[in-house]
Coordinates of C-alpha atoms in Angstrom, one line a residue:
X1 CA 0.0 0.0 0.0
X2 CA 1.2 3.4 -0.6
X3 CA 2.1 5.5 2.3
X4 CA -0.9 7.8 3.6
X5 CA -3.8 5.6 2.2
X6 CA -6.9 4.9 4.5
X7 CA -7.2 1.6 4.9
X8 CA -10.8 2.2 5.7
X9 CA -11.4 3.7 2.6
X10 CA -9.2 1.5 0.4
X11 CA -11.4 -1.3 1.9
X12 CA -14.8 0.5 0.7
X13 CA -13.7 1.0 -2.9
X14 CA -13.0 -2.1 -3.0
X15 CA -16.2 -3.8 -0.9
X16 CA -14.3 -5.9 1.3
X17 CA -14.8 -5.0 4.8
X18 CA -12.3 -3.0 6.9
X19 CA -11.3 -5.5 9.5
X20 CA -10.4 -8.2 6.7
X21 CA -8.2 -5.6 5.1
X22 CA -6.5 -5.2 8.1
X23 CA -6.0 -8.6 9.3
X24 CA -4.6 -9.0 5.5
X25 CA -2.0 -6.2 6.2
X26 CA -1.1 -7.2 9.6
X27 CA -0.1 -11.0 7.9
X28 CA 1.7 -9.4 5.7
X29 CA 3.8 -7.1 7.9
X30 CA 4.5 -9.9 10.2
X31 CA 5.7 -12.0 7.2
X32 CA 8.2 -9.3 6.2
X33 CA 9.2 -8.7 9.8
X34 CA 10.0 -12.8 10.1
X35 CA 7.2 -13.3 12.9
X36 CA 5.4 -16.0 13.4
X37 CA 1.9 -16.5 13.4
X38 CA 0.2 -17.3 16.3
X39 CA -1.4 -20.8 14.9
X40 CA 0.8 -23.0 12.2
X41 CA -0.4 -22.7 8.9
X42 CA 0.2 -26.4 8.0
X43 CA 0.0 -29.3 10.7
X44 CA 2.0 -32.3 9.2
X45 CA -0.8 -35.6 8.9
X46 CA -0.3 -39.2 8.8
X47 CA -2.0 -41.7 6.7
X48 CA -3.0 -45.2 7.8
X49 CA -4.8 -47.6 5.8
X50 CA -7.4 -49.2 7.7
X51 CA -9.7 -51.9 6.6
X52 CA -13.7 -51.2 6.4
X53 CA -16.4 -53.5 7.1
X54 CA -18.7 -52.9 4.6
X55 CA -22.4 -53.9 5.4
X56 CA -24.8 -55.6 3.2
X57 CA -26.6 -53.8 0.8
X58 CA -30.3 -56.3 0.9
X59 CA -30.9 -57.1 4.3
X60 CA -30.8 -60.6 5.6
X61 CA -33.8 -63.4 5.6
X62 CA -34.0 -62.7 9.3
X63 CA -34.1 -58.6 9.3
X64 CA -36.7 -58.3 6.3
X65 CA -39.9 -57.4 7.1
X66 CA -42.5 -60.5 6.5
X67 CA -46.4 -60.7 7.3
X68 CA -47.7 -63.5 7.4
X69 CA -51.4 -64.6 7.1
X70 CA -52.6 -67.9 7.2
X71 CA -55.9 -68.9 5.5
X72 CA -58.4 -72.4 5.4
X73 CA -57.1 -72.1 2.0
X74 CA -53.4 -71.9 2.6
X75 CA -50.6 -69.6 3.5
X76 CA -49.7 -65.7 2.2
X77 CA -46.9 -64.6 3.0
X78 CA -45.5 -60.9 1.9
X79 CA -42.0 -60.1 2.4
X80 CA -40.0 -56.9 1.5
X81 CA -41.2 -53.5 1.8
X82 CA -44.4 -53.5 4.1
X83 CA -45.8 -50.0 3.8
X84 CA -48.6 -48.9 6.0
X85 CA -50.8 -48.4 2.9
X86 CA -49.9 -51.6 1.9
X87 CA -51.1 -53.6 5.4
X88 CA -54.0 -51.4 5.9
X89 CA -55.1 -52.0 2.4
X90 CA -54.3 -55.9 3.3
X91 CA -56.3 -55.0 6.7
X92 CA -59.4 -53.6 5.0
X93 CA -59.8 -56.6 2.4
X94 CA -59.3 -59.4 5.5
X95 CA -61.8 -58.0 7.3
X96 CA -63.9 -57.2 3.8
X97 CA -63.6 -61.0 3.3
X98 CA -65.1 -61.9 6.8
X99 CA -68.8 -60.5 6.1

């Protein structure tokens, strides 16, 4: 920046905000000067491989969802997903049937 320039102003012609432009000079000064920032810039990170478990994408036998009806006439049984439109549509024609 040239010598006798408002920062504040500077900042407004430029529509960044005053305390930014600041903080942006003060970094800069303490570059130039050799000081150090107060936080690291860059943290030095290690790598490990690790091994995932990776879940099953269908669900097992055991965790699907299943209703099961049994009739005089045999056995119905619905497996997968069980919606509640679905089992209160299945409700309504069971009870339908039973008049």
């Amino acid at each position: 920046m040239q010598p006798g320039v408002s920062v504040a102003q500077l900042a407004r012609e430029n529509n960044i905000n005053d305390n930014l432009l600041f903080n942006w000079r003060r970094r800069y000064q303490q570059e130039l000067s050799g000081t150090p920032a107060s936080t690291p810039a860059l943290l030095p990170v290690t790598l490990t491989a690790t091994e995932r478990q990776v879940s099953p994408l269908t669900p097992s036998a055991e965790e699907s969802p299943c209703c099961e009806l049994v009739l005089p006439a045999g056995t119905l049984r619905i497996s997968g997903k069980l919606t509640p439109e679905l089992l209160q549509m299945l409700i309504r024609e069971m009870q339908g049937g039973c008049r």
